[in-house]
C-alpha positions as a Python dict, from the first residue, in 0.01 Angstrom:
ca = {
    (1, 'X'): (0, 0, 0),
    (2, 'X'): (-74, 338, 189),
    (3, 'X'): (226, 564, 117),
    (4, 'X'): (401, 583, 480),
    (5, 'X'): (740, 652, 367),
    (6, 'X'): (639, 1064, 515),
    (7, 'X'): (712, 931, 874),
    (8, 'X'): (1033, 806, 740),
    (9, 'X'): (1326, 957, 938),
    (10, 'X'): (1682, 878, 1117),
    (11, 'X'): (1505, 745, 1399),
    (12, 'X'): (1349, 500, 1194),
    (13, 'X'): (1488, 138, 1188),
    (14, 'X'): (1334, -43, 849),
    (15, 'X'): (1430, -422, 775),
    (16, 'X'): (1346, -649, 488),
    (17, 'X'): (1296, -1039, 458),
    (18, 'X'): (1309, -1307, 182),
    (19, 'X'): (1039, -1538, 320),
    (20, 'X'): (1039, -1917, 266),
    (21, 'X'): (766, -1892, 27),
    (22, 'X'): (1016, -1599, -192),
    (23, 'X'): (824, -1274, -85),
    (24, 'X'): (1023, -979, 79),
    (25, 'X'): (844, -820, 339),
    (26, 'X'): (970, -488, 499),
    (27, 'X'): (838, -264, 770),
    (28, 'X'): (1025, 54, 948),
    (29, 'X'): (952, 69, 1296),
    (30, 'X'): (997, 344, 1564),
    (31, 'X'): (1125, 305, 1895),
    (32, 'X'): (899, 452, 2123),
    (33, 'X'): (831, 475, 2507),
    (34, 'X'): (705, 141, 2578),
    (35, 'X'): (839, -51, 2266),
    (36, 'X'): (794, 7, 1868),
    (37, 'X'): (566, 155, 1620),
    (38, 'X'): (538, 42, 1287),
    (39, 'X'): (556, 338, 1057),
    (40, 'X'): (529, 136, 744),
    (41, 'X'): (506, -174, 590),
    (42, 'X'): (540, -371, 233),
    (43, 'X'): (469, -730, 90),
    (44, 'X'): (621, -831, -278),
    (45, 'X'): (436, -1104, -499),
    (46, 'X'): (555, -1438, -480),
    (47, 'X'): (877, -1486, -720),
    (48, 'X'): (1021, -1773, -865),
    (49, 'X'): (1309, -1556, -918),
    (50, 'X'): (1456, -1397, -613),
    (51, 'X'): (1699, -1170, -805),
    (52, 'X'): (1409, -960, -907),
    (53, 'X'): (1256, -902, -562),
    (54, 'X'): (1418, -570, -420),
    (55, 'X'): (1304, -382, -785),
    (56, 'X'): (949, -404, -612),
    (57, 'X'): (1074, -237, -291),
    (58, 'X'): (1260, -18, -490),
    (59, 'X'): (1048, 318, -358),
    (60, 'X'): (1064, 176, 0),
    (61, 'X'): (1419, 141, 5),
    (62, 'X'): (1472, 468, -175),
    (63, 'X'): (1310, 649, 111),
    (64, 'X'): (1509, 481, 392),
    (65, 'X'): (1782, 558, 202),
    (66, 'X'): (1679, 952, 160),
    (67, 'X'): (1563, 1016, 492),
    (68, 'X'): (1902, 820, 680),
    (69, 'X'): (1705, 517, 806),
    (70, 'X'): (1914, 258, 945),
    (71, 'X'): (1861, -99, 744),
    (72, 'X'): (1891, -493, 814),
    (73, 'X'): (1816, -807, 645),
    (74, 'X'): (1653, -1103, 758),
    (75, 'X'): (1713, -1439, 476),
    (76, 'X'): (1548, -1778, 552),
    (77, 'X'): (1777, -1978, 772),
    (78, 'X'): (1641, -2270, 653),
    (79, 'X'): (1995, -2369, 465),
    (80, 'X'): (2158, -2367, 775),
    (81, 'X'): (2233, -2634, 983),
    (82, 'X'): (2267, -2725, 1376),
    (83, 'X'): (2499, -2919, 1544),
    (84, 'X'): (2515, -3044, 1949),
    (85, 'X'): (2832, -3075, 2040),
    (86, 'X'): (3005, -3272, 2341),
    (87, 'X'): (3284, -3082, 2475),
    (88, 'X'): (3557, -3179, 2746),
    (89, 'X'): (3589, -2892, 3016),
    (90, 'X'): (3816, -2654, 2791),
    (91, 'X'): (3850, -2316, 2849),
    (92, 'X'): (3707, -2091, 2585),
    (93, 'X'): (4049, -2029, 2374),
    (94, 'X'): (4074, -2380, 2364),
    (95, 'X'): (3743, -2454, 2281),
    (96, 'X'): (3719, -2358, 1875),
    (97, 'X'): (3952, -2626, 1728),
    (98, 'X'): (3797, -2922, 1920),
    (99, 'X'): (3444, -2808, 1752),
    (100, 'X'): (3590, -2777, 1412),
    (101, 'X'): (3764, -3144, 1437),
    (102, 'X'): (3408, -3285, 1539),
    (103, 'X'): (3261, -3063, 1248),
    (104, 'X'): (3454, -3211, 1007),
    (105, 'X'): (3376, -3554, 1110),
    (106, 'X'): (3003, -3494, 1075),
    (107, 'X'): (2944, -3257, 736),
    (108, 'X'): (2965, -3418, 446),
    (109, 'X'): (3156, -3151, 239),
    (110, 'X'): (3498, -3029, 355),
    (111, 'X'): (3512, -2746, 617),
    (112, 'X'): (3687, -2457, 395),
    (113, 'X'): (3366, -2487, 197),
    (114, 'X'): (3115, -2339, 462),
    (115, 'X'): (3153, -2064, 737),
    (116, 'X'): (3044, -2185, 1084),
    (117, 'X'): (2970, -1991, 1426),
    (118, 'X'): (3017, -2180, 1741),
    (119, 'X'): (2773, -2104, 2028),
    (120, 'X'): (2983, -2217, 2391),
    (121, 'X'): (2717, -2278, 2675),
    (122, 'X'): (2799, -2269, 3029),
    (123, 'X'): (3025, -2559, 3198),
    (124, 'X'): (2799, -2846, 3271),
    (125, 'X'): (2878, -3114, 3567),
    (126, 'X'): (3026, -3306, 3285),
    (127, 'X'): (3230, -3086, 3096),
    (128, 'X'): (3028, -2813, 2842),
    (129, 'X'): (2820, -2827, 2508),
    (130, 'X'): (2864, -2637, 2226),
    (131, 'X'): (2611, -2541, 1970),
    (132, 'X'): (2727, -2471, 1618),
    (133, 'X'): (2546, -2342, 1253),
    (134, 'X'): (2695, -2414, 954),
    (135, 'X'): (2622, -2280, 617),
    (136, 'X'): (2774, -2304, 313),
    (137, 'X'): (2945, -1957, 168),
    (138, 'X'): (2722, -1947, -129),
    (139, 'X'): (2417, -1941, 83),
    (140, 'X'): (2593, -1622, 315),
    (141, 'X'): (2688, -1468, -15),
    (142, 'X'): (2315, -1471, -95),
    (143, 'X'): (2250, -1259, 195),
    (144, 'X'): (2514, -1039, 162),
    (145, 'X'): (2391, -977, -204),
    (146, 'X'): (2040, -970, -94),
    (147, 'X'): (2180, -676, 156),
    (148, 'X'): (2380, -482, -70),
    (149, 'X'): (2021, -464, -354),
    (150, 'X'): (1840, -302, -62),
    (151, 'X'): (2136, -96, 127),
    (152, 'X'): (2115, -286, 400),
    (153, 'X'): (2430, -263, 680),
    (154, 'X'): (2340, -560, 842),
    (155, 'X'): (2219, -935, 779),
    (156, 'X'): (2070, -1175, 1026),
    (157, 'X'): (1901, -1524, 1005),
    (158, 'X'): (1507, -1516, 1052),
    (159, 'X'): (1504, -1766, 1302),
    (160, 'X'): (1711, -1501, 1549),
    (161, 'X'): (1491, -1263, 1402),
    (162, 'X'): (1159, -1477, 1505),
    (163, 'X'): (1337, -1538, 1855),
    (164, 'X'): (1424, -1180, 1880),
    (165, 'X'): (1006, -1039, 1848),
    (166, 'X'): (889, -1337, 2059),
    (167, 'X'): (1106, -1250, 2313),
    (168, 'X'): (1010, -855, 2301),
    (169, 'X'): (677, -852, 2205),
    (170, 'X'): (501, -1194, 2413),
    (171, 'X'): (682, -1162, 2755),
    (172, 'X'): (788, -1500, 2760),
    (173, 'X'): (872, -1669, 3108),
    (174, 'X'): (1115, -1918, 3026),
    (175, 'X'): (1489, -1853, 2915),
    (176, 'X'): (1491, -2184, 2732),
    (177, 'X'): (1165, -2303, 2500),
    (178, 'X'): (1059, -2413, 2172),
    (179, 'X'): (930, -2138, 1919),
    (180, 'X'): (702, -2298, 1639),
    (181, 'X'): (634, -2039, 1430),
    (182, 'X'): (389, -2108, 1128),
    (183, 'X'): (335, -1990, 817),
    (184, 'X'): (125, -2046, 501),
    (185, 'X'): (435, -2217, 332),
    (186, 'X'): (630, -2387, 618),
    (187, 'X'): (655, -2485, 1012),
    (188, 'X'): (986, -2361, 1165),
    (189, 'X'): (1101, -2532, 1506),
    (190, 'X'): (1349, -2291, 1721),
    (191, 'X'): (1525, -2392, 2045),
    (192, 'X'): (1644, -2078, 2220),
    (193, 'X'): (1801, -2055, 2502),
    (194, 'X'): (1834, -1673, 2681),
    (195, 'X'): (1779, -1508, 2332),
    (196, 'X'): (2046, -1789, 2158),
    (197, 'X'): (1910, -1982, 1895),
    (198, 'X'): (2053, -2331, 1941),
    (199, 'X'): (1903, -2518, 1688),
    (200, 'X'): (1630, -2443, 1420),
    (201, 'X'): (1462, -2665, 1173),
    (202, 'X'): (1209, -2596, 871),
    (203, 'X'): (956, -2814, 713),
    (204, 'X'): (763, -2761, 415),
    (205, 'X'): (595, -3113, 451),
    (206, 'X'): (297, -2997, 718),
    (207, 'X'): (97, -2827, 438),
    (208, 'X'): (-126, -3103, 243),
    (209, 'X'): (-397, -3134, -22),
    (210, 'X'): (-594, -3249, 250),
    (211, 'X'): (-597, -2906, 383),
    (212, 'X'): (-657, -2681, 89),
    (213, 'X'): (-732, -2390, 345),
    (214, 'X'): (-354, -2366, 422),
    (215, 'X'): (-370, -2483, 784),
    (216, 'X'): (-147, -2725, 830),
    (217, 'X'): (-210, -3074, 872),
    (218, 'X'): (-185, -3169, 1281),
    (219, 'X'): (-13, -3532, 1254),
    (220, 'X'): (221, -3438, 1005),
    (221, 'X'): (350, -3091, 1238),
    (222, 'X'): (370, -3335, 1523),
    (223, 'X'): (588, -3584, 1346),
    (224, 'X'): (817, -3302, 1232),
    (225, 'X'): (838, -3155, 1571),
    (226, 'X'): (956, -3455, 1759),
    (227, 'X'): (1175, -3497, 1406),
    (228, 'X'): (1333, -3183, 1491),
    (229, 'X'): (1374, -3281, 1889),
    (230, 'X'): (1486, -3644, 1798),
    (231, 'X'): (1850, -3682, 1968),
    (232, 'X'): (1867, -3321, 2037),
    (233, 'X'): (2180, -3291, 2311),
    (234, 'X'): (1975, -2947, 2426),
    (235, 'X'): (1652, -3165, 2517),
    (236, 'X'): (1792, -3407, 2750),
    (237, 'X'): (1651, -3340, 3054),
    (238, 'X'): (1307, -3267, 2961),
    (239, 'X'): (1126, -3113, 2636),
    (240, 'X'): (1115, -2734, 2708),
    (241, 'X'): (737, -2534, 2671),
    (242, 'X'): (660, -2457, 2315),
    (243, 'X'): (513, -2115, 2224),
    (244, 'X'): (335, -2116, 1912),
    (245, 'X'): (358, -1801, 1673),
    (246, 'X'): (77, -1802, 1416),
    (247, 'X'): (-113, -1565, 1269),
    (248, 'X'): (-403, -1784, 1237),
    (249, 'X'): (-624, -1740, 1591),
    (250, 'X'): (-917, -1981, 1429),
    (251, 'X'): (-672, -2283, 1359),
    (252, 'X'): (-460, -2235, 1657),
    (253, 'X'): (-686, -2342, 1948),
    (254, 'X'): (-749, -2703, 1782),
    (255, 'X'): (-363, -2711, 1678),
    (256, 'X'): (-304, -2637, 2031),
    (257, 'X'): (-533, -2903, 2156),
    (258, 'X'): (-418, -3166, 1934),
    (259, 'X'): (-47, -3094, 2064),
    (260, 'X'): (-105, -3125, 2401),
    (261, 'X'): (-363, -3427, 2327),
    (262, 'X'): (-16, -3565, 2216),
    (263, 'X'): (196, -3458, 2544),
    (264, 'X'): (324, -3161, 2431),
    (265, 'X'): (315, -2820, 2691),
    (266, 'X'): (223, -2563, 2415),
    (267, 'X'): (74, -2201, 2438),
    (268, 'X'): (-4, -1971, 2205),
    (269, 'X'): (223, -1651, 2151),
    (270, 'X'): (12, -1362, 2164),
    (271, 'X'): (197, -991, 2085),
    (272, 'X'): (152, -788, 2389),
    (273, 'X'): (-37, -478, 2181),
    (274, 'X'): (140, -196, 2458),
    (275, 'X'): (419, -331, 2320),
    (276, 'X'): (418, -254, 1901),
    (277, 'X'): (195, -3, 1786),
    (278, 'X'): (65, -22, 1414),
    (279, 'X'): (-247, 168, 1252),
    (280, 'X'): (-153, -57, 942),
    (281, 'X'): (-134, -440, 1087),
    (282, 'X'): (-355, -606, 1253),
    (283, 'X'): (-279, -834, 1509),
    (284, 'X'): (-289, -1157, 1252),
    (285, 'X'): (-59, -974, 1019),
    (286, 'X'): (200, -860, 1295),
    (287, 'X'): (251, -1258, 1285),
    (288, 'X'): (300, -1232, 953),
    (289, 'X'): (544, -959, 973),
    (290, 'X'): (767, -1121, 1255),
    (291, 'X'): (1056, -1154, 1083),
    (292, 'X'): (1132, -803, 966),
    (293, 'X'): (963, -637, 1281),
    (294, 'X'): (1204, -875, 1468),
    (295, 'X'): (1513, -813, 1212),
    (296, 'X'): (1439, -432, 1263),
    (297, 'X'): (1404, -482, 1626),
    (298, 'X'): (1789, -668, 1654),
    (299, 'X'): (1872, -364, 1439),
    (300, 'X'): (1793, -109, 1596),
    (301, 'X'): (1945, -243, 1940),
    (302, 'X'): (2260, -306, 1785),
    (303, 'X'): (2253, -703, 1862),
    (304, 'X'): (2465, -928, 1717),
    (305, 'X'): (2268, -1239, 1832),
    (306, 'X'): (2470, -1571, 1871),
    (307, 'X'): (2554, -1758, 1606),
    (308, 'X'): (2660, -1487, 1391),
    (309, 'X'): (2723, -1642, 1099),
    (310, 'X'): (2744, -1324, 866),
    (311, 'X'): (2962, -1147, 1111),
    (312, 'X'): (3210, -1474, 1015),
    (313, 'X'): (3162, -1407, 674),
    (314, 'X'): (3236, -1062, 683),
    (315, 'X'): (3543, -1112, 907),
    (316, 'X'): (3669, -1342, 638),
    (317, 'X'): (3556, -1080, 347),
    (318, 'X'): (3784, -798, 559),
    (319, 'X'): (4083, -1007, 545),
    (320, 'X'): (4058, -1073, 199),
    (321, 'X'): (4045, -704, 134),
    (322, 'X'): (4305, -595, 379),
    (323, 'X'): (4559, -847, 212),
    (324, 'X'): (4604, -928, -144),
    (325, 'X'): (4723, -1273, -119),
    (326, 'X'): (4511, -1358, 201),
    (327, 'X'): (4311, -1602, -30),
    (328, 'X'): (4559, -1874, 41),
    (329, 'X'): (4607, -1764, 387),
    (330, 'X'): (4303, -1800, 451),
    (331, 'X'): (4230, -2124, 328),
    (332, 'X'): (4539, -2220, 499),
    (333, 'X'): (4437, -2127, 837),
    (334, 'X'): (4093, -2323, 831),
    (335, 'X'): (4335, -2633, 719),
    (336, 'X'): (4587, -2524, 1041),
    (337, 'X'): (4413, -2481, 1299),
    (338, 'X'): (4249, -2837, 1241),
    (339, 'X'): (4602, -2962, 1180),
    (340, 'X'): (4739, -2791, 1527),
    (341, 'X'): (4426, -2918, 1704),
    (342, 'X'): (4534, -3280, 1599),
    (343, 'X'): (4933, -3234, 1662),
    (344, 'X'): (4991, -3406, 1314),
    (345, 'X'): (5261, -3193, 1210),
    (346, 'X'): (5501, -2903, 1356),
    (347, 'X'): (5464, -2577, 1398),
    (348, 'X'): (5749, -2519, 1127),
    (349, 'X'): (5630, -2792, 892),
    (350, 'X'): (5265, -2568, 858),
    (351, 'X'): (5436, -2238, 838),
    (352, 'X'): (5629, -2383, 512),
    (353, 'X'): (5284, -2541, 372),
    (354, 'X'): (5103, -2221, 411),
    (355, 'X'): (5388, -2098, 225),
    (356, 'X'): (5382, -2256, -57),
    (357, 'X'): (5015, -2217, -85),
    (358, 'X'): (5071, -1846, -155),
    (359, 'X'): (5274, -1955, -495),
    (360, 'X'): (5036, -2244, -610),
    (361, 'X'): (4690, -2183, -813),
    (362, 'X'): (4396, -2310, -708),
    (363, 'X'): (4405, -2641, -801),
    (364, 'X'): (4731, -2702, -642),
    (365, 'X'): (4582, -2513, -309),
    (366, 'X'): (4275, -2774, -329),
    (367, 'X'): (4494, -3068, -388),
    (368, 'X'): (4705, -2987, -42),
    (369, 'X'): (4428, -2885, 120),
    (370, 'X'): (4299, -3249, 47),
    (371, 'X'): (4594, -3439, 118),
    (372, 'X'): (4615, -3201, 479),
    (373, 'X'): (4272, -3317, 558),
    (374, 'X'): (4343, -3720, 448),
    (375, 'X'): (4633, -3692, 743),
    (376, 'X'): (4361, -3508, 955),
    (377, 'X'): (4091, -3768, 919),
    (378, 'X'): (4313, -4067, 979),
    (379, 'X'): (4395, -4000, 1323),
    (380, 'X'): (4066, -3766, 1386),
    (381, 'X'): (3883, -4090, 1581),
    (382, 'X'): (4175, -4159, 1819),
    (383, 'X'): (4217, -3759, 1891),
    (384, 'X'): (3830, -3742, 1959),
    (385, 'X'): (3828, -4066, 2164),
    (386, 'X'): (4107, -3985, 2369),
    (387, 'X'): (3970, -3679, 2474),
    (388, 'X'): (3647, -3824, 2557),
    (389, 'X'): (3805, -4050, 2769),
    (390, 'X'): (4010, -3770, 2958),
    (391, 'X'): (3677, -3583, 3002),
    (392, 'X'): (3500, -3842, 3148),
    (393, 'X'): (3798, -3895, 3470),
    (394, 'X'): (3817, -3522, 3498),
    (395, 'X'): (3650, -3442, 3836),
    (396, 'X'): (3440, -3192, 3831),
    (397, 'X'): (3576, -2836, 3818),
    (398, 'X'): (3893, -2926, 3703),
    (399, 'X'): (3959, -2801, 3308),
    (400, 'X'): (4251, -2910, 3081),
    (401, 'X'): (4476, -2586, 3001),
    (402, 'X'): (4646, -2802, 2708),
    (403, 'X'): (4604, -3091, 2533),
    (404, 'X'): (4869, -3220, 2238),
    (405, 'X'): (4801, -3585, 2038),
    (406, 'X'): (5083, -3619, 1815),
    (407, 'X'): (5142, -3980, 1610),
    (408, 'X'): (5427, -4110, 1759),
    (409, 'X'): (5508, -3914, 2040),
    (410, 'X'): (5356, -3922, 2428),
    (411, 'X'): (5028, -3750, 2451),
    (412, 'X'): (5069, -3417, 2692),
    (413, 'X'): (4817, -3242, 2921),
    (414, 'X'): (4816, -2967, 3172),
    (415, 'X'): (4563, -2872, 3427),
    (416, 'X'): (4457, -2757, 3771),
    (417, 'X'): (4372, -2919, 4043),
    (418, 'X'): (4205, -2786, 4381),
    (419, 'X'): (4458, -2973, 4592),
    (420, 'X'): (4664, -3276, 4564),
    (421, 'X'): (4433, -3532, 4654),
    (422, 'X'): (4226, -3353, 4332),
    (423, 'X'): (4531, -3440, 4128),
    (424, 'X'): (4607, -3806, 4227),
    (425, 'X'): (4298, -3878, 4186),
    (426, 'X'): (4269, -3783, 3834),
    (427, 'X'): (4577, -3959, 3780),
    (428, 'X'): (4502, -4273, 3943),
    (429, 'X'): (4161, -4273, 3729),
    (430, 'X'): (4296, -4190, 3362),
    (431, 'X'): (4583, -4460, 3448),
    (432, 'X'): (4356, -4735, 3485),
    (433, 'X'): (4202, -4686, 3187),
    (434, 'X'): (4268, -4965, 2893),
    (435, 'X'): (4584, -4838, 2660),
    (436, 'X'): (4695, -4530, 2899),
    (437, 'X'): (5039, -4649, 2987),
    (438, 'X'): (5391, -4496, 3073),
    (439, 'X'): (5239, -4221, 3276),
    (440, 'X'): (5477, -3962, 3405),
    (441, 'X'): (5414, -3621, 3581),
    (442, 'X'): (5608, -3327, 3512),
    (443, 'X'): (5716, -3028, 3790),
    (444, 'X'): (5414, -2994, 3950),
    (445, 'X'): (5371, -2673, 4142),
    (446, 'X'): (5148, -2500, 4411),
    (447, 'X'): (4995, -2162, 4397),
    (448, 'X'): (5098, -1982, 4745),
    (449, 'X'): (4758, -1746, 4735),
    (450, 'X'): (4520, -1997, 4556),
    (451, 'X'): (4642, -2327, 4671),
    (452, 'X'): (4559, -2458, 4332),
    (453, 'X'): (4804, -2736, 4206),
    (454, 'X'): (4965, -2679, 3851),
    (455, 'X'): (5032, -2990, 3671),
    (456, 'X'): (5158, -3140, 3341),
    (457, 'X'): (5079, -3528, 3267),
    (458, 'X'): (5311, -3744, 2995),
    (459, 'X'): (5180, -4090, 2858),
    (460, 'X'): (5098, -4312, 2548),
    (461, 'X'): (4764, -4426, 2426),
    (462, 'X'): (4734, -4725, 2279),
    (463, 'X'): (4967, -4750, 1932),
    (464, 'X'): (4934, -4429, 1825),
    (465, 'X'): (5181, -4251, 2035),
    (466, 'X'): (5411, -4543, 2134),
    (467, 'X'): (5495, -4893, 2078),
    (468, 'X'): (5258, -5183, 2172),
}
């Protein structure tokens, strides 16, 4: 590599990736008038050993470090996993427990075991999705280790990365599209949504001894992409335009033929040169480089691109350090908030379990967090149910304020309506419906400046907060 590290300086961003294929790649760019420069630039040899990777960046990290460049991390994303979720018309506070009660439904290891980062999108004409990724802490500890070999201060996933340079350096016009980005090892499939990522899939399957050049084989990438669409609760309407990021110009045209051949609206990505200068790369290997130019890119901006699964982590790792015992607290609160969301047990009742966690070890701690989780999922499918149902009579614009499901006792509700005709309507509606019964409303009151109608409901659901 030509030694660049002399244009090294404090303006400098510089960001390093661990590729799918286990190569770190770093460049340092430089903001400039119209966008970036790229100031320098370094590949590793393939590893089978990850651990071993920053030693051969060792002399490019050094000078970031000397000359006060500011540092990220990019790490393969392709551990992580997306999740649609339906939501009822909640308000953002209420929001977080209902997505970790579906969560829990649908991974197959217990919550307390991964960090997750909920992405809320707008309110919808039938309530709001969520989108959520979900890793487990080993793989974020990874990164964090990853970032603390090279000095790095912050860590992001290389599919916000990828998002991140598509969206700065190709002058996309849609907010929402597909980003296949290609590489010699793997196919990645990103839906973003106004710089989000929403969901993002990897396959290592498209590459074939068919194809000993590396291009990947056509069928197979098509299979995978509508693999990666299949179900998706962000597709509904239509499939959004797909911009392809390759580095490859020669395959691309009949990859891009064969796609649309097959009904797909693709385009190539192609980096808009005026913005990211580079004596070094060409245009193929800015491709190549996408995920640290777009890692130093979110750097050097000072995004924090939704989900932000490391900024969880971190959060978690600062209240850890900021209290001795927070271990069990900790674990505890994962374990209560799904408990409150589900109105198994009292406020009291929790504050004594989380308690006693603090004087248990950690077999103990596992063993209640089991048994907490046993109550959970035993009444999780009438909870989720029951709020599906409410969502669905909910006209629209109204939102529920409150919502508590507690075995044995009436369900409760509060919300506003427009006017009263708003509110009997909704109440005529959810009373109809098959086990609602004993439905009573509590004080309702009128705003004098709003006109809005404050209003509490009372009633039992089936068997599971009254008698048959």
């Amino acid at each position: 590599m030509t030694d660049t590290t002399k244009h090294f300086s404090a303006d400098v961003t510089a960001a390093v990736s661990l590729d799918t294929d286990s190569m770190l790649r770093a460049v340092a760019l430089r903001r400039t008038g119209s966008g970036f420069e790229v100031v320098g630039h370094h590949c590793t040899e393939k590893s089978k050993d990850p651990s071993i990777l920053p030693e051969q960046i060792k002399g490019f990290v050094e000078s970031c470090e000397k000359k006060g460049c500011k540092s990220a991390v990019g790490i393969d994303s392709s551990s992580v996993a997306f999740y649609g979720l339906d939501l009822p018309p909640v308000p953002d506070d209420k929001a977080e427990p209902i997505i970790k009660i579906q969560l829990e439904s649908l991974l197959p290891v217990p919550i307390s075991s991964v960090e997750m980062s909920p992405v809320l999108l707008p309110m919808g004409m039938h309530g709001r999705t969520a989108a959520a990724a979900v890793a487990g802490k080993s793989f974020l500890n990874q990164g964090s280790s990853l970032s603390d070999a090279v000095k790095a201060e912050k860590v992001y996933l290389d599919c916000q990365a990828i998002v991140k340079a598509w969206r700065q350096l190709c002058n996309p016009a849609d907010e929402k599209a597909l980003v296949l980005h290609l590489t010699t090892a793997c196919a990645q499939v990103i839906l973003t949504e106004k710089g989000r990522v929403l969901s993002a899939k990897t396959f290592d399957t498209v590459f074939t001894s068919d194809n000993p050049d590396g291009r990947p084989n056509p069928e197979l990438l098509l299979h995978d992409i509508r693999s990666a669409l299949d179900g998706s609760k962000f597709c509904d309407d239509a499939m959004p335009r797909m911009s392809l990021l390759c580095g490859d110009a020669n395959s691309d045209e009949s990859l891009i033929g064969y796609l649309r051949a097959a009904g797909l609206d693709i385009e190539r990505a192609i980096p808009d040169p005026s913005k990211i200068e580079s004596e070094e790369l060409s245009a193929t290997q800015i491709c190549d480089y996408i995920v640290p130019i777009g890692v130093a890119m979110l750097s050097a901006d000072g995004e924090t691109p939704e989900p932000d699964l490391f900024g969880s982590l971190a959060r978690s790792q600062e209240e850890v350090r900021s209290q001795k015992k927070s271990k069990s607290w900790v674990v505890a609160a994962v374990v209560l908030v799904l408990v409150t969301a589900a109105g198994l047990i009292t406020a009291r009742q929790l504050d004594e379990k989380a308690l006693a966690m603090l004087g248990t070890n950690d077999s103990n701690e596992l063993g209640e967090q089991r048994e907490l989780r046993e109550k959970i999922a035993e009444h999780r499918p009438e909870v989720l149910e029951l709020l599906s149902l409410i969502n669905e009579r909910l006209p629209n614009g109204m939102m529920l304020d409150s919502f508590t499901f507690s075995r044995g006792k009436p369900v409760t509700l509060s919300s506003n309506a427009a006017n009263w005709s708003q509110m009997r309507q909704f109440e005529d509606k959810l009373a109809e419906q098959p086990g609602v019964k004993n439905m009573t409303e509590q004080n309702p009151t009128q705003d004098e400046k709003t006109k809005k109608i404050s209003f509490r409901l009372s009633f039992d659901y089936k068997n599971y907060t009254g008698e048959e």
